[in-house]
Short mmCIF file of C-alpha atoms (C1' of nucleotides) in Angstrom, two decimals:
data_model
loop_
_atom_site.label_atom_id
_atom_site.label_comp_id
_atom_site.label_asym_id
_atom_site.label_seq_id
_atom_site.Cartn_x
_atom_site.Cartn_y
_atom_site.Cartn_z
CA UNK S 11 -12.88 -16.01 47.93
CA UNK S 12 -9.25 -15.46 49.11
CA UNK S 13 -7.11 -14.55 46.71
CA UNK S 14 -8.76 -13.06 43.70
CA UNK S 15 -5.54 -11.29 42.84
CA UNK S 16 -4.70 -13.80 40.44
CA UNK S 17 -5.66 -13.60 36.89
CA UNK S 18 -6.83 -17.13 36.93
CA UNK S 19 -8.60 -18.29 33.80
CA UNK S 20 -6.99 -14.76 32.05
CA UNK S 21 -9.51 -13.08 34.23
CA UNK S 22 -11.34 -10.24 32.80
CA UNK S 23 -12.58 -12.00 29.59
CA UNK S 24 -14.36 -8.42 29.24
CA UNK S 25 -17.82 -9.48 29.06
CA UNK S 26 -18.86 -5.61 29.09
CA UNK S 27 -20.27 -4.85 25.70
CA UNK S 28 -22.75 -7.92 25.04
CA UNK S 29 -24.25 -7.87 21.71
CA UNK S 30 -24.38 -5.76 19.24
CA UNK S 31 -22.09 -2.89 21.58
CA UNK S 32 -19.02 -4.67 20.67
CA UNK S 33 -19.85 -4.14 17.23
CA UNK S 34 -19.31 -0.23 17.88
CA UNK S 35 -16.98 -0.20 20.06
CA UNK S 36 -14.46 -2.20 17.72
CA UNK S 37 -15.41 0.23 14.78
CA UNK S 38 -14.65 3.18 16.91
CA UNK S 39 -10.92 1.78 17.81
CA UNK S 40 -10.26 0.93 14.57
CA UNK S 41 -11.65 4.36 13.17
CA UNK S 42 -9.02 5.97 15.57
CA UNK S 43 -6.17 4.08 14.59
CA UNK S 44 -6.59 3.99 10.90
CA UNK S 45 -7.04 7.42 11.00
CA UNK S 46 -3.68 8.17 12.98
CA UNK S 47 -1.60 5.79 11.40
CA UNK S 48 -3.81 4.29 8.44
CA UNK S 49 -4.22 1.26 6.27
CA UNK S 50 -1.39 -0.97 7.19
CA UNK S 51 -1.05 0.64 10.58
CA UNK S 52 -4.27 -0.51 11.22
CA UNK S 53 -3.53 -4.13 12.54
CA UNK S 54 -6.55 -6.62 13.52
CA UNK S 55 -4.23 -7.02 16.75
CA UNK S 56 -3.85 -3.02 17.72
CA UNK S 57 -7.35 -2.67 16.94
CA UNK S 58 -8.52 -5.88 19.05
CA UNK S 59 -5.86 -4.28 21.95
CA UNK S 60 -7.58 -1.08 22.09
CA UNK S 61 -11.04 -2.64 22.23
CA UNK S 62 -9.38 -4.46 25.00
CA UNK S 63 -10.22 -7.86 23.65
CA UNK S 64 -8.45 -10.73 21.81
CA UNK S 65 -7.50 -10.24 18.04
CA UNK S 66 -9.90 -13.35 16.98
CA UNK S 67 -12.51 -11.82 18.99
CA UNK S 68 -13.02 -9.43 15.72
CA UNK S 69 -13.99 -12.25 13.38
CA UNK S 70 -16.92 -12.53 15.74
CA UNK S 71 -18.27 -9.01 14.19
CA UNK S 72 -16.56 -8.91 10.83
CA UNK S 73 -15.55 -10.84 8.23
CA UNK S 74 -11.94 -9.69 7.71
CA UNK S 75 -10.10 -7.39 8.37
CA UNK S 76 -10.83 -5.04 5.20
CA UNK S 77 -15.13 -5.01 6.32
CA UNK S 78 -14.15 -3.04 9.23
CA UNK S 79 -11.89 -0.40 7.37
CA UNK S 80 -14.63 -0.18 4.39
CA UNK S 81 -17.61 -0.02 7.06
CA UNK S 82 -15.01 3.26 8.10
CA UNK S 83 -14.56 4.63 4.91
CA UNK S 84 -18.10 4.23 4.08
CA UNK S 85 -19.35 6.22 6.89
CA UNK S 86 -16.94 8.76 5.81
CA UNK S 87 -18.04 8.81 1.95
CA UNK S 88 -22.08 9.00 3.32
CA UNK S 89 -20.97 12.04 4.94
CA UNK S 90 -19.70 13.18 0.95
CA UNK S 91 -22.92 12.12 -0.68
CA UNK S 92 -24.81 14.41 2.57
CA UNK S 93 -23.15 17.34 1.28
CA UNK S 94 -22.96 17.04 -2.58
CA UNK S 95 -26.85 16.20 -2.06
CA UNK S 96 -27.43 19.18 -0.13
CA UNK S 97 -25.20 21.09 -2.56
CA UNK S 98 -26.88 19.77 -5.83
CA UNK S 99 -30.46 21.00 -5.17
CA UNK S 100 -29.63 24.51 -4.15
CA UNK S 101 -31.16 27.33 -6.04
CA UNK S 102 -28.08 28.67 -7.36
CA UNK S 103 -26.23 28.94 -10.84
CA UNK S 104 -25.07 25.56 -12.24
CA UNK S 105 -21.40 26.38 -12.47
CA UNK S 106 -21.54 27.83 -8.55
CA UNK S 107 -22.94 24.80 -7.67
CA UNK S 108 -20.14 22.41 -9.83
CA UNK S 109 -17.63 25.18 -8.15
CA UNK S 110 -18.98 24.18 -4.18
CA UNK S 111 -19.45 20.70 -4.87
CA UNK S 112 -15.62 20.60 -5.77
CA UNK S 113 -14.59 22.69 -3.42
CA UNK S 114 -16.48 20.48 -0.71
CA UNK S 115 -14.85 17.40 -2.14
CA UNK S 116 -11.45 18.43 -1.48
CA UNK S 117 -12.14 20.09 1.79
CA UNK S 118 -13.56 16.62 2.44
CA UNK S 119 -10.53 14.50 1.35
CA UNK S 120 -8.53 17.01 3.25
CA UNK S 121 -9.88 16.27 6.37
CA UNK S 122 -10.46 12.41 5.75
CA UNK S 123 -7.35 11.51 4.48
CA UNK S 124 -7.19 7.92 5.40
CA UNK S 125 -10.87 6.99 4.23
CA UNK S 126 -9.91 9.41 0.80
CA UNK S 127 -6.80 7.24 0.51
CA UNK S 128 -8.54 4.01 0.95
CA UNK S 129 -11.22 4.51 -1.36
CA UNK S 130 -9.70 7.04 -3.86
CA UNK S 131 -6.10 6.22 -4.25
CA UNK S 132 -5.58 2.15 -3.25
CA UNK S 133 -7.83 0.12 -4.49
CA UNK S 134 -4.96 -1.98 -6.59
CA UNK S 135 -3.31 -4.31 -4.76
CA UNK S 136 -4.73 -3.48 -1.31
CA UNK S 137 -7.89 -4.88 -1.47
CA UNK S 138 -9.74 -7.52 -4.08
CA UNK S 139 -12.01 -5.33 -6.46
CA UNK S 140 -15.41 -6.99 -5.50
CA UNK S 141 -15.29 -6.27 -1.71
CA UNK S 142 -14.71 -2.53 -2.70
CA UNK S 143 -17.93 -2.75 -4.42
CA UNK S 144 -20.08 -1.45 -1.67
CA UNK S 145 -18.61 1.41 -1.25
CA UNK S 146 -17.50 2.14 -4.85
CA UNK S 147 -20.87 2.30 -5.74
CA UNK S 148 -21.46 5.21 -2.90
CA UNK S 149 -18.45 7.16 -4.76
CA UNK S 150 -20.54 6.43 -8.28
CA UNK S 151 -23.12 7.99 -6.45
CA UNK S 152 -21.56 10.70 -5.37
CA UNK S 153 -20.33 10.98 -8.57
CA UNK S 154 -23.58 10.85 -10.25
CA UNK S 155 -24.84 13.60 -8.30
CA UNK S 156 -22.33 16.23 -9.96
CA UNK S 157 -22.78 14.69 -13.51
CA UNK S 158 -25.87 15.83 -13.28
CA UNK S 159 -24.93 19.62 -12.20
CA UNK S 160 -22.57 19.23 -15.09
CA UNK S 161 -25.33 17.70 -17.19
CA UNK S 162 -27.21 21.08 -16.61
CA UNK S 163 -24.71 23.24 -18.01
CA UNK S 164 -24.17 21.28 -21.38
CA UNK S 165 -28.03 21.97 -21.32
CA UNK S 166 -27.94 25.31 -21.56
CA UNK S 167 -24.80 25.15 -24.12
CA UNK S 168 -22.10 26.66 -21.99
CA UNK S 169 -20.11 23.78 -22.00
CA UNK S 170 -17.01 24.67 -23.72
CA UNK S 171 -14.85 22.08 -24.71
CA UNK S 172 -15.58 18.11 -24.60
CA UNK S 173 -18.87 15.88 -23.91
CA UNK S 174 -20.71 16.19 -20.34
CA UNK S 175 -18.83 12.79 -19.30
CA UNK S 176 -15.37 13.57 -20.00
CA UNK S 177 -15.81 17.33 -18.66
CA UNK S 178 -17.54 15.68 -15.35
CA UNK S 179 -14.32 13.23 -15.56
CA UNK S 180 -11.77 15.94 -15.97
CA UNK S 181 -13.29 18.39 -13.41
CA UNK S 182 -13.60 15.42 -10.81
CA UNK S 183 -9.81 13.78 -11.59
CA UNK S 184 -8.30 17.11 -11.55
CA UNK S 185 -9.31 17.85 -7.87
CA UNK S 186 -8.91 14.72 -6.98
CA UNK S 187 -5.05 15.22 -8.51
CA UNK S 188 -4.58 18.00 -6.16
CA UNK S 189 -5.78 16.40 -3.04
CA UNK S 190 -4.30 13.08 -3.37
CA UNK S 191 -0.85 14.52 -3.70
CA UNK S 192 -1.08 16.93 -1.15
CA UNK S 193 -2.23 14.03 1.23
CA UNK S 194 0.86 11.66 -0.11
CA UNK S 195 3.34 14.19 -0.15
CA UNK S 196 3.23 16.51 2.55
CA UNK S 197 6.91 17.60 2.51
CA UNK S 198 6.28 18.62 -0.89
CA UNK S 199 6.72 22.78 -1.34
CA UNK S 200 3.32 23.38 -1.79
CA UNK S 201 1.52 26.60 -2.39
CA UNK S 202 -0.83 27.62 0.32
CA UNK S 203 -4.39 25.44 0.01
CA UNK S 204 -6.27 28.09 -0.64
CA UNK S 205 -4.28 29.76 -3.55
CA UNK S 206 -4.31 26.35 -4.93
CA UNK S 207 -7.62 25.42 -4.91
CA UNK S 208 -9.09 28.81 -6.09
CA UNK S 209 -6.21 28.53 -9.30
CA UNK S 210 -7.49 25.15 -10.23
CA UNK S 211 -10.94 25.76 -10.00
CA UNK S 212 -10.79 29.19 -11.60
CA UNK S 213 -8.78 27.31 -14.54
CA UNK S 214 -11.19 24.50 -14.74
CA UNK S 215 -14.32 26.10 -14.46
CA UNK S 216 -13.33 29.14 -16.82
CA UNK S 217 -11.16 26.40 -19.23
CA UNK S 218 -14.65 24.40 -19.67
CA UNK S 219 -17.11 26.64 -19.10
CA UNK S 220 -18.26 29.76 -20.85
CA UNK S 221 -20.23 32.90 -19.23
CA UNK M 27 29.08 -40.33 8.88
CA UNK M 28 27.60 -43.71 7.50
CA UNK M 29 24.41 -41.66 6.41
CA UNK M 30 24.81 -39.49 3.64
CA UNK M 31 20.72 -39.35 3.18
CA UNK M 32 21.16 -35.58 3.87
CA UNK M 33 20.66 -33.56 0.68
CA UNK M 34 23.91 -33.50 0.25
CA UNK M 35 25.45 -30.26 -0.55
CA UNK M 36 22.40 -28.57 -1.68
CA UNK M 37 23.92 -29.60 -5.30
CA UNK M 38 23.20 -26.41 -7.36
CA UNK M 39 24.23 -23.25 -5.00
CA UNK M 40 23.77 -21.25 -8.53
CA UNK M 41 27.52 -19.73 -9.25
CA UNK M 42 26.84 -18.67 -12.09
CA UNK M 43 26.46 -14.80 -11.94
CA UNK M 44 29.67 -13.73 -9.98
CA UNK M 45 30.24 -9.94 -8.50
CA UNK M 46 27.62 -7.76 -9.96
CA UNK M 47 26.08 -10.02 -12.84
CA UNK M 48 23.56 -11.24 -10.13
CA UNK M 49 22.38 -7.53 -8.83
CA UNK M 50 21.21 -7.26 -12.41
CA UNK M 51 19.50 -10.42 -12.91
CA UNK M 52 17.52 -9.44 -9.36
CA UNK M 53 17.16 -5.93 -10.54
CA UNK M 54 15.53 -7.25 -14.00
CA UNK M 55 13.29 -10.08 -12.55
CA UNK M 56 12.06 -7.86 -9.50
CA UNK M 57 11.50 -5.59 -12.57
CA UNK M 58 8.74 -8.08 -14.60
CA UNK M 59 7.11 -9.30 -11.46
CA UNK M 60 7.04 -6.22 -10.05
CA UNK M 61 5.47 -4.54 -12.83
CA UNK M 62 2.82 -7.37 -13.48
CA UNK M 63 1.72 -7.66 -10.03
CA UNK M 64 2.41 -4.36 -8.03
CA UNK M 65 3.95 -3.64 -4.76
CA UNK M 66 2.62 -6.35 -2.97
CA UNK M 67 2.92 -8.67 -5.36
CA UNK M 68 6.44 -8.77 -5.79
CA UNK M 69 7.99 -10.14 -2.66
CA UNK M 70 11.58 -11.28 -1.80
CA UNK M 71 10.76 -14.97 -1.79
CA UNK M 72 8.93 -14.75 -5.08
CA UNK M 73 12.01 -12.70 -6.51
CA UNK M 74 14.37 -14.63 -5.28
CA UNK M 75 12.74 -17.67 -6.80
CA UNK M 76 12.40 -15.83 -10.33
CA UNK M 77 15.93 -15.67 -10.16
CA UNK M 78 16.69 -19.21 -8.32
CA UNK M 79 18.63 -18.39 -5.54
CA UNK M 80 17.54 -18.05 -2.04
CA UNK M 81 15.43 -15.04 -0.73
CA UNK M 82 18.62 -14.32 1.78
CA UNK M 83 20.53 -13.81 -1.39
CA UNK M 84 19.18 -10.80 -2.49
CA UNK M 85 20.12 -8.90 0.74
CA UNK M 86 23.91 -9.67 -0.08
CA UNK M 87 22.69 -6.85 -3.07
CA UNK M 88 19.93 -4.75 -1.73
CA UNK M 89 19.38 -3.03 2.13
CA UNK M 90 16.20 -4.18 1.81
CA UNK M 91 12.96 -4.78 -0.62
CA UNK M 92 12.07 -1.24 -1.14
CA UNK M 93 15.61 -1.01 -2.14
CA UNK M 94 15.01 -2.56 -5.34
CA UNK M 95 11.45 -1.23 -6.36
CA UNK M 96 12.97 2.23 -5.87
CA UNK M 97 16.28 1.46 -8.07
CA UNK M 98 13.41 0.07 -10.89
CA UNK M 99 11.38 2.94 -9.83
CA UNK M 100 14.32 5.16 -10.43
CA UNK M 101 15.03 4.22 -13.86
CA UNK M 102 11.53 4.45 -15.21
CA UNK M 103 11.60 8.05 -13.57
CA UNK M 104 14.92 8.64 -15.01
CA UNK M 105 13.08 8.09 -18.43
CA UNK M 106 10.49 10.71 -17.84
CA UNK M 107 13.34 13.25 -17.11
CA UNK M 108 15.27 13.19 -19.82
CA UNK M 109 11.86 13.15 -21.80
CA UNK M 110 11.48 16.47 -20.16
CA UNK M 111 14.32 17.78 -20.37
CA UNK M 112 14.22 17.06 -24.21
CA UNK M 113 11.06 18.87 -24.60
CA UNK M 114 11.54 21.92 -22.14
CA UNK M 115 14.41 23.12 -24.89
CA UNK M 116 12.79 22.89 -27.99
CA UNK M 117 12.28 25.94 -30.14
CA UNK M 118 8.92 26.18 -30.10
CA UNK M 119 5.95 28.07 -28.29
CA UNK M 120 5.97 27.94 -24.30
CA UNK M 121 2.40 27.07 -24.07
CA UNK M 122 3.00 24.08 -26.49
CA UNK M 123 5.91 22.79 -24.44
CA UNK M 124 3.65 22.85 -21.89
CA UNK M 125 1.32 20.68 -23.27
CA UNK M 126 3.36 18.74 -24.73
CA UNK M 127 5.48 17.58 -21.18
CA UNK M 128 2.13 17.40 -19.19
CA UNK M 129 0.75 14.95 -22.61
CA UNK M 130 3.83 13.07 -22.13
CA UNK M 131 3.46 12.49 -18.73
CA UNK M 132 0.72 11.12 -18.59
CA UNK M 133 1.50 8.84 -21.73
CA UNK M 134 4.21 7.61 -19.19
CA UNK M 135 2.30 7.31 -16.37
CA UNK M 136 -0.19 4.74 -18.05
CA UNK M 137 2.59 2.60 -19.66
CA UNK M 138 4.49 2.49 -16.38
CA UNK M 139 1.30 2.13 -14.21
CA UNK M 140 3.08 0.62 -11.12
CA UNK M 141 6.45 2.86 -11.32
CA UNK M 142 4.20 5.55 -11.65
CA UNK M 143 2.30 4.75 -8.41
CA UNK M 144 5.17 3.65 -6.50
CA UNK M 145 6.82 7.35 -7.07
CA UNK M 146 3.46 9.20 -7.07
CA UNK M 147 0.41 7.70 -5.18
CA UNK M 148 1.85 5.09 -2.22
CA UNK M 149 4.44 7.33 -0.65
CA UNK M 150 2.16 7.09 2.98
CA UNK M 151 2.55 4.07 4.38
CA UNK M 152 4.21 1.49 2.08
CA UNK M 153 7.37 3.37 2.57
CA UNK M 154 9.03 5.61 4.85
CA UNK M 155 9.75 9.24 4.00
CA UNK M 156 13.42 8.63 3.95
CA UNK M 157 14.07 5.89 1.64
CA UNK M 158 12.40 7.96 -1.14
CA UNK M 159 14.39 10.49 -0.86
CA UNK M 160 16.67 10.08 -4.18
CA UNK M 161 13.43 9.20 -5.75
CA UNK M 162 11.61 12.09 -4.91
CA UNK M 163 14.85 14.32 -5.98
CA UNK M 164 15.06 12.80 -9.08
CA UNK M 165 11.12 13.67 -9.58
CA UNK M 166 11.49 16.99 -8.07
CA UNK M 167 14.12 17.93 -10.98
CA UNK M 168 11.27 16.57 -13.55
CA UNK M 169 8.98 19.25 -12.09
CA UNK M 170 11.83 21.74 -11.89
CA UNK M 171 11.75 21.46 -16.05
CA UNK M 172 8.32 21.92 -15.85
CA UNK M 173 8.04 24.86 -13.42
CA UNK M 174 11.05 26.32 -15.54
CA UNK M 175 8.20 26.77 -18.59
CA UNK M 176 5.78 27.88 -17.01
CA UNK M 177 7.63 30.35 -15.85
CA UNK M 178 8.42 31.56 -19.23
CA UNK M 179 4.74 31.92 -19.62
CA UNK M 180 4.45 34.08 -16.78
CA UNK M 181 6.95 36.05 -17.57
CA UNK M 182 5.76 36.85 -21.21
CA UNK M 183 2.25 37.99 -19.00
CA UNK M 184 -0.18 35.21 -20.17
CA UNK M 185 -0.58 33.90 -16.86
CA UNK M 186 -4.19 34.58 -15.85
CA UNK M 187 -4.98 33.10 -12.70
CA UNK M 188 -2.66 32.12 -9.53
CA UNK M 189 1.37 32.33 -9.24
CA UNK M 190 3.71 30.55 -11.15
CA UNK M 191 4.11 28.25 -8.55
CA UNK M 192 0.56 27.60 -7.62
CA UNK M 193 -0.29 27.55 -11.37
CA UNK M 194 2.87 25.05 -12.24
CA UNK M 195 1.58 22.80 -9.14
CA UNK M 196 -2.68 22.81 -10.79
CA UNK M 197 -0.93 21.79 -13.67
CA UNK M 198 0.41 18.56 -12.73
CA UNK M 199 -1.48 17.92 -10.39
CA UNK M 200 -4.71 18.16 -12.08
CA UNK M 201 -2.33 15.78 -15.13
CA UNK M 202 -1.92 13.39 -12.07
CA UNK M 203 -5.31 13.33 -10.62
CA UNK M 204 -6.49 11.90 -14.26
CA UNK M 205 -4.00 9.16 -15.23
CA UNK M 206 -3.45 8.08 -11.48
CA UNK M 207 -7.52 7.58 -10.84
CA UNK M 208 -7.53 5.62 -14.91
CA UNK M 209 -4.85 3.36 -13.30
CA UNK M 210 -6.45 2.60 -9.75
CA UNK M 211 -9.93 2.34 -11.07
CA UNK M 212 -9.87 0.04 -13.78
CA UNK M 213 -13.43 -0.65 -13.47
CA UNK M 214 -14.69 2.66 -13.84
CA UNK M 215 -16.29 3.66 -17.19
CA UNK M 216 -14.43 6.06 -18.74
CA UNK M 217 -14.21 8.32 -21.10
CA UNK M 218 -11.91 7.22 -23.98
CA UNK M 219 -8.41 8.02 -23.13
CA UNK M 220 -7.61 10.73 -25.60
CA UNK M 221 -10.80 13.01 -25.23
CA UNK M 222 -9.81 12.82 -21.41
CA UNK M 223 -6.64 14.12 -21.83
CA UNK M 224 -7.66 16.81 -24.66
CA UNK M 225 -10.18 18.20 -22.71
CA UNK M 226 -8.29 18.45 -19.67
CA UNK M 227 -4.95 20.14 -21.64
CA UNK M 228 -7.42 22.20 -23.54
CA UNK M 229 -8.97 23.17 -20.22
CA UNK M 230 -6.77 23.74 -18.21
CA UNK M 231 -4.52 25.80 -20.91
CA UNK M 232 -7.56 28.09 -21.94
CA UNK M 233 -8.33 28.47 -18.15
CA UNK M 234 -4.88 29.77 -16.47
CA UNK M 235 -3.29 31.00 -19.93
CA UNK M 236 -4.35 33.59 -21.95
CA UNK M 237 -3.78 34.35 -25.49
"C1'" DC F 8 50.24 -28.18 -2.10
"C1'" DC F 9 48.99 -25.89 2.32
"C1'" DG F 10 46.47 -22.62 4.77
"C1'" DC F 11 44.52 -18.23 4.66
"C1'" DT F 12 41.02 -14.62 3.55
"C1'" DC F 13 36.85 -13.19 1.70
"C1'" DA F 14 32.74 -12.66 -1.10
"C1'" DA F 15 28.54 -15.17 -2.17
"C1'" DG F 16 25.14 -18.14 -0.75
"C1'" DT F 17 22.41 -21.03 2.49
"C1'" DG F 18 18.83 -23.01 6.08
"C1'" DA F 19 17.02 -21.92 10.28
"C1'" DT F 20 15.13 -18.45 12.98
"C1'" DT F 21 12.76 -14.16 14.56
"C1'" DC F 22 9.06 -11.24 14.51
"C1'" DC F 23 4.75 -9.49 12.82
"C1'" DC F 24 0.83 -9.99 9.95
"C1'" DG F 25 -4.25 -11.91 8.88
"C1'" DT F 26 -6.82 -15.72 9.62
"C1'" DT F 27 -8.44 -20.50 11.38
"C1'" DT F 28 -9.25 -24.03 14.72
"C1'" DA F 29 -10.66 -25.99 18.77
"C1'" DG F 30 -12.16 -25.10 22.98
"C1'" DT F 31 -14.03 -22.43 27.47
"C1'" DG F 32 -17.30 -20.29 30.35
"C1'" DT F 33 -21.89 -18.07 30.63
"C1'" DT F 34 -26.76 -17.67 29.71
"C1'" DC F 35 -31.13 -19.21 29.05
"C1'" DA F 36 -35.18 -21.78 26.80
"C1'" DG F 37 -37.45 -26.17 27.23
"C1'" DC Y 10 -31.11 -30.26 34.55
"C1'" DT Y 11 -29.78 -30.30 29.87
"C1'" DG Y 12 -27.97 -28.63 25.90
"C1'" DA Y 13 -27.72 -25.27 22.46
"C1'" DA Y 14 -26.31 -20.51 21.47
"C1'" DC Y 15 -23.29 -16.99 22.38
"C1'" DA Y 16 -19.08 -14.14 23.21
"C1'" DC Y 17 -14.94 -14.93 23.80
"C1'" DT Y 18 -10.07 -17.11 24.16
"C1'" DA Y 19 -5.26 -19.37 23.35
"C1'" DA Y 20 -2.76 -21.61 20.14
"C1'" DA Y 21 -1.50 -22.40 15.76
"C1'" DC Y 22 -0.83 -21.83 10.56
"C1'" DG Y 23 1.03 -19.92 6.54
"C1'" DG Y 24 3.22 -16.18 4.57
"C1'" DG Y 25 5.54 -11.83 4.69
"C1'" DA Y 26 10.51 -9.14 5.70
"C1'" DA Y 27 14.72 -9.42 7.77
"C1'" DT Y 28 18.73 -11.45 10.50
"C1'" DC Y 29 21.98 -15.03 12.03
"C1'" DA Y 30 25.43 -18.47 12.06
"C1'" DC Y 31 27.26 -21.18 9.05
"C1'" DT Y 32 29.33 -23.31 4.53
"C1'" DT Y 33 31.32 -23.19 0.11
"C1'" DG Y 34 34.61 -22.16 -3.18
"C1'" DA Y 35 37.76 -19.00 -5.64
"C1'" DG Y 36 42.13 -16.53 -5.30
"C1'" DC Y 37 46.58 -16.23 -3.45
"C1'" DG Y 38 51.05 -15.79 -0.70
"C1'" DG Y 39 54.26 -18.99 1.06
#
DNA sequence: CCGCTCAAGTGATTCCCGTTTAGTGTTCAG
DNA sequence: CTGAACACTAAACGGGAATCACTTGAGCGG
C-alpha cells in the first residue's frame, strides 16, 4: 500500500476494453494510421502503441497483420457498394446513372485513398492473392452492379462501340486511371478535378454511347 | 596461431569484375529478379547472392536499393521515350499519332509489368518523393511528346471537350487506368486484351475528338 | 624489394519489421 | 479451492535495409 509509484509488474496491463471492445478499438487505431501514413506506415507496433497495448496483444484479435488493414478497406468498399446500390435503382436514364455511379467512384477513391490503394492498386506483391479474396469479391460486386447499368444500355442498342463487358471494363479502368494517378502522384501538374473528371466522362460516355 | 580451423581467408572474395564490370553484373541480375518477382521480391541479400558477392558489396555501387530499381526502371522508361519520340514526328495524321503512342504504351506497360509499376503505380510509400525525381523527369518528357500532339489537335479545332491539358491528362490516364488494373489483377476476367484497348482508343478518340 | 595508398570486399552489427513462444495474472464455473 | 479460459505480456526469431570496422590485394614511388 506504500509505494504504488512503481510500475511493478509493467503496471497498467490495460485491462480496460475486455472482450470484444478491444477488437474496435485496435481497428479504429489502425484505421487512423493507415489512413495518415498508409500500408507500410501502418506497423503492428504503432498500431498496438496507439491502442496502448503490446504489439502481440493484436494476434489476440487478428490473424496478421493484413486482416486488420482488409477488415479497413472492407468497411470502406461497403460504403462503395451503399452508394452504387442506391445509385443503380434510381429512376433515371441509364447513361445518367453509368455517369453518377462513376462519378461516385472517383469521388470515393478520392477521399479513401489508402483503402483505394490497398484494394485497387497493390494487390501484387503486398499481399498473397487468396487473403484479398474477401474483399475482392465486394469490388466484383460493386462491379457487377454497374455491368448491369451498362447491360441496360446495350439493351436498348445505344452502345456504340465494343461488347457490354469490355465497355463496362473500359469505362471502369479509365476512371480508375485517373484516380489512381492523381492519388500516387500528387506533385504531378494536374488539371483542376473537376475539369478532369467532367472531360473523361464526357469522352467516355459520348465515345461509347450514342443519344 | 596453432589453429588455422578458421575459414581461412574466406577463399573466393570474387575479383573477378574490377572497377565498373561489377555495377553491371548487379545492375543486370537486380534486373531478372527484379522483374520476375517485383519490388519486394528483389532484395539486396538475394541480389547480392545472384551475383555472389556479399549484400555489403552492392553499396560500394549503389546509395541504396531503390538506387538500382530506379537505374533498371530508368532504362525501360528510357525505351518508351524514344518510342515516343519516334512516333510524335511521323508524317502522318495527329489523331493517328495519338493512337498510335497511347497503343504503344500500353503494349509497354504489359511487357514491362514491374518497371511499369515501379514508375507509375507505387510512387506512395515504397519510395520517397525525392529519389524519383530523375525518374519522374524522364517520364514527364514522355508525356511532354504526348501533350505536344495533342496539342496539334487542338489547334487544328477538333478538340471537343476539356483543354488541351485536361484532355492530354484523360488520355493517359484513362491508357493507364486499363493496363495498370490488367497487371495488378491477374485474376480478374477480362476482356481479351485487344478489344480492351480498341474500344477504349476508339472511345476515347470519338469522345474528345471530332472529325 | 619495401612500404605506402586506395579501391573493393567482408563479417558483424544496428535497427525495424511481422510473427511466435512461453509465460503471467485475473476471473469464474464446478 | 482448483483449474481452465482469457487477455495480455516480454523476449525472441528470422529476415529485411543499411552501416561499421576491418582485411585484402593491386599499383607504385623510392
Amino acid at each position: 500500500m506504500t509505494t504504488v509509484l512503481k510500475k511493478p509488474p509493467r503496471s497498467a496491463r490495460k485491462p480496460k476494453g475486455d472482450g470484444h471492445m478491444r477488437r474496435g478499438e485496435i481497428l479504429e487505431a489502425a484505421q487512423r494510421i493507415f489512413v495518415a501514413e498508409g500500408y507500410q506506415g501502418a506497423t503492428i507496433r504503432k498500431i498496438a502503441d496507439e491502442v496502448g497495448v503490446s504489439s502481440t496483444a493484436l494476434y489476440m484479435h487478428f490473424k496478421d497483420k493484413d486482416e486488420i488493414l482488409l477488415e479497413i478497406s472492407d468497411g470502406a468498399i461497403n460504403r462503395l457498394l451503399e452508394i452504387n446500390s442506391e445509385l443503380s435503382v434510381r429512376p433515371i436514364d441509364a447513361v445518367t446513372r453509368v455517369r453518377l455511379m462513376l462519378d461516385a467512384y472517383m469521388a470515393f477513391a478520392l477521399e479513401n485513398p489508402n483503402a483505394y490503394q490497398l484494394v485497387f492498386c497493390a494487390h501484387t506483391g503486398l499481399m498473397s492473392v487468396e487473403k484479398t479474396e474477401a474483399t475482392q469479391d465486394l469490388g466484383d460486386r460493386c462491379f457487377q452492379k454497374f455491368i448491369d447499368v451498362v447491360g441496360e444500355i446495350a439493351a436498348s442498342g445505344r452502345l456504340r462501340t465494343g461488347s457490354v463487358e469490355s465497355a463496362a471494363q473500359v469505362l471502369w479502368t479509365s476512371c480508375h486511371g485517373l484516380v489512381s494517378l492523381i492519388i500516387t502522384k500528387p506533385t504531378f501538374k494536374w488539371a483542376p478535378d473537376a475539369e478532369l473528371r467532367q472531360t473523361l466522362l464526357d469522352g467516355m460516355l459520348h465515345g461509347l454511347v450514342s443519344d
